[in-house]
Amino acid sequence: MFRFNFNVENDSDVQDPNVVSSSDNEESKKDSSCILANEVVSPENSSLDQYSFKPISVESSHFMIRNFETEGDKTQEDEFLSKFYSTCDVTPSVYEGGLKIWECTYDLLLYLIHNDIEFRNKTVLDLGCGCGILGIYAAQKGAKTVHFHDYNIDVLKKFTIPNVTKNEIKSSTTFVAGDWSSFCDLDSIQNTTYDYILSSETLYNTASYSKLSGIFSNKLKKNGKILLASKSYYFGVGGNTKQFLEYLDQDQKFEWDIVWKNSEGVQREIINVTFRSVSS
């Protein structure tokens, strides 16, 4: 049985992941305990010599991803990495799991490869990117622009950006940290909409569904697609695919289709979400 190993501190500022917001107004979407969205600037000419990388191959696609395990004491010297890498899955509103490559991320990557999704000259958002492998793949396939989002600025600085730099992609990139509730307000992306929004393992917290739907409503192009990879149910926290899809149905802006399911083990799914057609 899959279960998130939530490490929730006894702190009044930490959001209870089992509590669903009672209102969808703007005040309920913006939690003062959350980190406001902000752009993270990739330092010019930064050296990657301080990091270790490991090759990851998925079918015919190849990536270089920072390898914390071989960095030994260097990793332990970093307060953020030593606190969260391999010690907990998620601490809500503090750390959202970006230092691991989750199972569904590989599911979505394989789906993109097997279906030969066309990214050439497209604008892509890797939402909740973690290591950034989905956005890197889109860039390798010719995406014009790739934006990477993760809740934690340290994940972007110490994991995503080194990986993007190491893989020498040619796409225009922007990195954004912070809570989804303020993502659309960020000046650097206000005028950007996306052909594809890719997101993996982001449906575990029911309290975030309104924020996620808000990003979809505001940032997806009219004919764009959202591809979500998720476990069907997240034991220990209450989020599940069915509940999120019911939320989308209530919103009445989107239509969706489950385009992939695994056949054994913990049930996992990939959902294709688009704006509802006029005829429907």
Short mmCIF file of C-alpha atoms in Angstrom, two decimals:
data_model
loop_
_atom_site.label_atom_id
_atom_site.label_comp_id
_atom_site.label_asym_id
_atom_site.label_seq_id
_atom_site.Cartn_x
_atom_site.Cartn_y
_atom_site.Cartn_z
CA MET A 1 0.00 0.00 0.00
CA PHE A 2 1.32 3.41 -0.97
CA ARG A 3 1.21 6.03 1.77
CA PHE A 4 2.70 9.50 1.93
CA ASN A 5 5.05 9.75 4.89
CA PHE A 6 3.90 13.21 5.91
CA ASN A 7 6.15 14.95 8.41
CA VAL A 8 3.80 17.63 9.71
CA GLU A 9 5.25 19.82 12.40
CA ASN A 10 3.17 20.98 15.34
CA ASP A 11 2.91 24.50 14.03
CA SER A 12 -0.19 26.61 13.65
CA ASP A 13 1.18 28.01 10.38
CA VAL A 14 1.28 24.59 8.71
CA GLN A 15 -1.79 23.82 6.66
CA ASP A 16 -3.78 20.69 7.51
CA PRO A 17 -3.75 18.67 4.27
CA ASN A 18 -7.03 16.95 5.17
CA VAL A 19 -9.02 20.18 5.37
CA VAL A 20 -10.72 21.31 2.18
CA SER A 21 -11.29 25.04 1.81
CA SER A 22 -14.90 25.92 2.50
CA SER A 23 -14.90 28.77 -0.03
CA ASP A 24 -13.44 29.37 -3.45
CA ASN A 25 -13.16 33.14 -3.09
CA GLU A 26 -9.81 34.87 -3.42
CA GLU A 27 -9.21 35.12 0.30
CA SER A 28 -9.52 31.36 0.73
CA LYS A 29 -7.12 30.75 -2.14
CA LYS A 30 -4.31 32.82 -0.65
CA ASP A 31 -2.90 31.47 2.59
CA SER A 32 -0.65 33.83 4.51
CA SER A 33 1.47 30.88 5.63
CA CYS A 34 2.37 30.03 2.02
CA ILE A 35 5.29 31.36 0.02
CA LEU A 36 4.28 33.99 -2.53
CA ALA A 37 5.27 33.16 -6.09
CA ASN A 38 8.55 34.71 -7.22
CA GLU A 39 10.93 34.26 -10.12
CA VAL A 40 14.20 32.52 -9.37
CA VAL A 41 17.03 33.82 -11.52
CA SER A 42 19.52 31.27 -12.78
CA PRO A 43 23.03 32.59 -12.06
CA GLU A 44 25.11 33.24 -15.16
CA ASN A 45 28.19 31.10 -15.70
CA SER A 46 27.55 29.14 -12.50
CA SER A 47 29.85 26.16 -12.14
CA LEU A 48 28.38 22.67 -11.99
CA ASP A 49 31.66 21.23 -10.70
CA GLN A 50 30.33 21.29 -7.14
CA TYR A 51 27.60 18.79 -8.05
CA SER A 52 27.50 15.11 -8.98
CA PHE A 53 25.15 13.94 -11.72
CA LYS A 54 23.86 10.56 -12.76
CA PRO A 55 22.61 9.52 -16.19
CA ILE A 56 18.95 8.52 -16.43
CA SER A 57 17.68 6.87 -19.59
CA VAL A 58 13.99 6.38 -20.31
CA GLU A 59 13.48 4.57 -23.59
CA SER A 60 15.49 6.58 -26.14
CA SER A 61 15.61 9.75 -24.02
CA HIS A 62 18.62 10.55 -21.88
CA PHE A 63 19.06 12.96 -18.99
CA MET A 64 21.68 14.02 -16.47
CA ILE A 65 20.16 14.50 -13.02
CA ARG A 66 21.88 15.68 -9.87
CA ASN A 67 22.80 12.73 -7.67
CA PHE A 68 22.65 13.67 -3.99
CA GLU A 69 23.61 10.16 -2.86
CA THR A 70 27.13 10.39 -4.24
CA GLU A 71 27.76 13.88 -2.88
CA GLY A 72 28.06 12.60 0.67
CA ASP A 73 29.11 15.24 3.16
CA LYS A 74 28.44 18.09 0.73
CA THR A 75 24.74 17.28 0.81
CA GLN A 76 24.71 17.03 4.60
CA GLU A 77 26.34 20.45 4.87
CA ASP A 78 23.30 22.02 3.20
CA GLU A 79 20.60 22.64 5.81
CA PHE A 80 17.67 22.37 3.39
CA LEU A 81 18.89 19.23 1.66
CA SER A 82 19.87 17.46 4.86
CA LYS A 83 16.49 18.25 6.42
CA PHE A 84 14.30 17.04 3.58
CA TYR A 85 16.19 14.76 1.19
CA SER A 86 15.32 11.12 2.01
CA THR A 87 13.86 12.08 5.41
CA CYS A 88 10.26 12.98 4.56
CA ASP A 89 7.88 13.06 1.61
CA VAL A 90 6.00 16.29 2.22
CA THR A 91 5.63 18.91 4.93
CA PRO A 92 2.63 20.98 3.79
CA SER A 93 3.35 24.67 3.13
CA VAL A 94 7.02 24.02 3.98
CA TYR A 95 8.35 21.36 1.60
CA GLU A 96 6.30 19.78 -1.18
CA GLY A 97 8.43 16.79 -2.15
CA GLY A 98 10.53 18.30 -4.95
CA LEU A 99 13.79 16.53 -4.12
CA LYS A 100 12.54 13.14 -5.30
CA ILE A 101 11.55 11.80 -8.69
CA TRP A 102 8.11 10.34 -8.05
CA GLU A 103 6.69 7.22 -9.67
CA CYS A 104 4.04 9.06 -11.69
CA THR A 105 6.67 11.34 -13.20
CA TYR A 106 8.11 8.34 -15.01
CA ASP A 107 4.58 7.32 -16.05
CA LEU A 108 3.99 10.70 -17.67
CA LEU A 109 7.42 10.76 -19.28
CA LEU A 110 6.78 7.36 -20.86
CA TYR A 111 3.37 8.53 -22.03
CA LEU A 112 4.94 11.56 -23.74
CA ILE A 113 7.54 9.33 -25.41
CA HIS A 114 5.19 6.55 -26.52
CA ASN A 115 2.63 8.99 -27.92
CA ASP A 116 5.25 11.18 -29.57
CA ILE A 117 3.70 14.33 -28.15
CA GLU A 118 4.61 17.27 -30.38
CA PHE A 119 6.46 19.97 -28.43
CA ARG A 120 8.24 21.74 -31.27
CA ASN A 121 7.77 25.52 -30.95
CA LYS A 122 5.32 25.01 -28.09
CA THR A 123 5.11 26.82 -24.76
CA VAL A 124 5.22 24.41 -21.81
CA LEU A 125 4.73 24.66 -18.04
CA ASP A 126 6.25 21.96 -15.85
CA LEU A 127 4.07 22.53 -12.78
CA GLY A 128 5.45 21.13 -9.53
CA CYS A 129 8.56 20.27 -11.50
CA GLY A 130 10.96 18.91 -8.86
CA CYS A 131 13.96 17.70 -10.83
CA GLY A 132 12.48 19.18 -14.01
CA ILE A 133 12.73 16.05 -16.13
CA LEU A 134 9.36 16.58 -17.85
CA GLY A 135 10.21 20.14 -18.85
CA ILE A 136 13.69 19.08 -19.91
CA TYR A 137 12.17 16.40 -22.15
CA ALA A 138 9.82 18.96 -23.73
CA ALA A 139 12.82 21.22 -24.36
CA GLN A 140 14.78 18.35 -25.90
CA LYS A 141 11.85 17.88 -28.27
CA GLY A 142 11.97 21.47 -29.44
CA ALA A 143 9.71 23.43 -27.09
CA LYS A 144 10.19 27.15 -27.67
CA THR A 145 9.59 28.12 -24.03
CA VAL A 146 9.60 26.01 -20.87
CA HIS A 147 8.66 27.39 -17.48
CA PHE A 148 9.52 25.38 -14.39
CA HIS A 149 7.58 25.75 -11.15
CA ASP A 150 8.25 24.25 -7.74
CA TYR A 151 6.99 25.37 -4.35
CA ASN A 152 10.49 25.54 -2.85
CA ILE A 153 13.12 28.00 -4.04
CA ASP A 154 15.82 25.65 -2.73
CA VAL A 155 14.54 22.83 -4.93
CA LEU A 156 14.83 25.09 -7.97
CA LYS A 157 18.27 26.43 -7.07
CA LYS A 158 19.82 23.14 -5.97
CA PHE A 159 18.04 20.58 -8.13
CA THR A 160 16.02 21.92 -11.07
CA ILE A 161 18.35 24.65 -12.33
CA PRO A 162 21.52 22.51 -12.14
CA ASN A 163 19.69 19.77 -14.06
CA VAL A 164 18.42 22.16 -16.74
CA THR A 165 21.90 23.68 -17.07
CA LYS A 166 23.61 20.29 -17.25
CA ASN A 167 21.28 19.07 -19.98
CA GLU A 168 22.14 22.11 -22.14
CA ILE A 169 18.64 22.71 -23.46
CA LYS A 170 18.07 25.53 -25.95
CA SER A 171 14.55 26.58 -24.95
CA SER A 172 13.82 29.88 -23.26
CA THR A 173 13.37 29.09 -19.56
CA THR A 174 11.87 30.74 -16.49
CA PHE A 175 11.92 29.33 -12.95
CA VAL A 176 9.17 30.17 -10.46
CA ALA A 177 8.95 29.26 -6.77
CA GLY A 178 6.02 29.68 -4.42
CA ASP A 179 2.39 28.88 -3.85
CA TRP A 180 -0.04 28.28 -6.71
CA SER A 181 -2.44 30.91 -5.35
CA SER A 182 -0.16 33.74 -6.51
CA PHE A 183 1.43 32.05 -9.54
CA CYS A 184 -0.75 33.84 -12.10
CA ASP A 185 0.03 37.25 -10.57
CA LEU A 186 3.76 37.05 -11.26
CA ASP A 187 4.82 39.83 -13.65
CA SER A 188 7.30 37.71 -15.61
CA ILE A 189 4.63 35.21 -16.69
CA GLN A 190 1.46 37.31 -16.62
CA ASN A 191 1.26 37.49 -20.40
CA THR A 192 2.21 33.84 -20.97
CA THR A 193 -0.22 31.05 -21.72
CA TYR A 194 0.77 27.45 -22.36
CA ASP A 195 0.20 24.88 -25.09
CA TYR A 196 0.95 22.18 -22.54
CA ILE A 197 0.82 22.06 -18.77
CA LEU A 198 2.56 18.96 -17.42
CA SER A 199 2.13 17.98 -13.79
CA SER A 200 2.87 14.88 -11.75
CA GLU A 201 1.85 13.87 -8.21
CA THR A 202 0.11 17.18 -7.50
CA LEU A 203 -3.39 15.94 -6.57
CA TYR A 204 -2.57 14.69 -3.06
CA ASN A 205 -3.75 17.82 -1.23
CA THR A 206 -7.48 18.48 -1.59
CA ALA A 207 -7.07 22.01 -0.24
CA SER A 208 -5.05 22.91 -3.36
CA TYR A 209 -7.63 21.91 -5.95
CA SER A 210 -9.05 25.43 -6.35
CA LYS A 211 -5.54 26.87 -6.80
CA LEU A 212 -4.67 24.24 -9.40
CA SER A 213 -7.90 24.83 -11.29
CA GLY A 214 -7.21 28.57 -11.20
CA ILE A 215 -3.87 28.09 -12.94
CA PHE A 216 -5.50 25.89 -15.56
CA SER A 217 -8.23 28.49 -16.20
CA ASN A 218 -5.84 31.42 -16.51
CA LYS A 219 -2.72 29.96 -18.10
CA LEU A 220 -3.86 27.28 -20.57
CA LYS A 221 -4.23 28.32 -24.20
CA LYS A 222 -7.69 27.91 -25.72
CA ASN A 223 -6.64 24.75 -27.56
CA GLY A 224 -4.00 23.70 -25.03
CA LYS A 225 -3.73 20.44 -23.10
CA ILE A 226 -3.05 19.57 -19.50
CA LEU A 227 -1.51 16.18 -18.77
CA LEU A 228 -1.76 15.12 -15.13
CA ALA A 229 -0.13 11.99 -13.73
CA SER A 230 -1.40 10.89 -10.35
CA LYS A 231 -1.97 7.98 -8.03
CA SER A 232 -5.66 7.23 -7.84
CA TYR A 233 -5.64 7.67 -4.08
CA TYR A 234 -3.12 9.08 -1.62
CA PHE A 235 -3.44 7.16 1.62
CA GLY A 236 -2.77 9.19 4.72
CA VAL A 237 -3.79 12.54 3.25
CA GLY A 238 -7.07 12.00 1.42
CA GLY A 239 -6.41 13.39 -2.04
CA ASN A 240 -7.58 11.28 -4.95
CA THR A 241 -8.07 11.51 -8.69
CA LYS A 242 -11.83 10.98 -8.58
CA GLN A 243 -12.33 13.87 -6.18
CA PHE A 244 -10.26 16.23 -8.32
CA LEU A 245 -12.15 15.27 -11.47
CA GLU A 246 -15.42 15.89 -9.65
CA TYR A 247 -14.06 19.32 -8.73
CA LEU A 248 -13.31 20.02 -12.41
CA ASP A 249 -16.82 18.90 -13.36
CA GLN A 250 -18.31 21.34 -10.87
CA ASP A 251 -16.15 24.10 -12.32
CA GLN A 252 -17.73 23.36 -15.74
CA LYS A 253 -14.81 24.87 -17.66
CA PHE A 254 -13.00 21.67 -18.52
CA GLU A 255 -13.48 18.26 -20.01
CA TRP A 256 -11.19 15.37 -19.26
CA ASP A 257 -10.28 11.85 -20.27
CA ILE A 258 -8.25 9.18 -18.50
CA VAL A 259 -5.75 8.27 -21.22
CA TRP A 260 -3.65 5.75 -19.31
CA LYS A 261 -3.94 3.42 -16.30
CA ASN A 262 -1.46 0.95 -14.91
CA SER A 263 -2.53 -2.68 -14.71
CA GLU A 264 -0.95 -3.77 -11.43
CA GLY A 265 0.25 -2.47 -8.08
CA VAL A 266 -0.89 0.88 -6.72
CA GLN A 267 -3.34 2.30 -9.25
CA ARG A 268 -1.98 5.26 -11.17
CA GLU A 269 -3.52 7.29 -13.96
CA ILE A 270 -2.80 9.97 -16.55
CA ILE A 271 -5.55 12.47 -17.26
CA ASN A 272 -5.83 14.67 -20.33
CA VAL A 273 -7.65 17.94 -19.49
CA THR A 274 -8.80 20.52 -22.03
CA PHE A 275 -11.22 23.42 -22.06
CA ARG A 276 -14.80 22.31 -22.55
CA SER A 277 -15.93 22.61 -26.15
CA VAL A 278 -18.88 24.82 -26.95
CA SER A 279 -20.91 21.85 -28.22
CA SER A 280 -20.56 19.99 -24.89
#
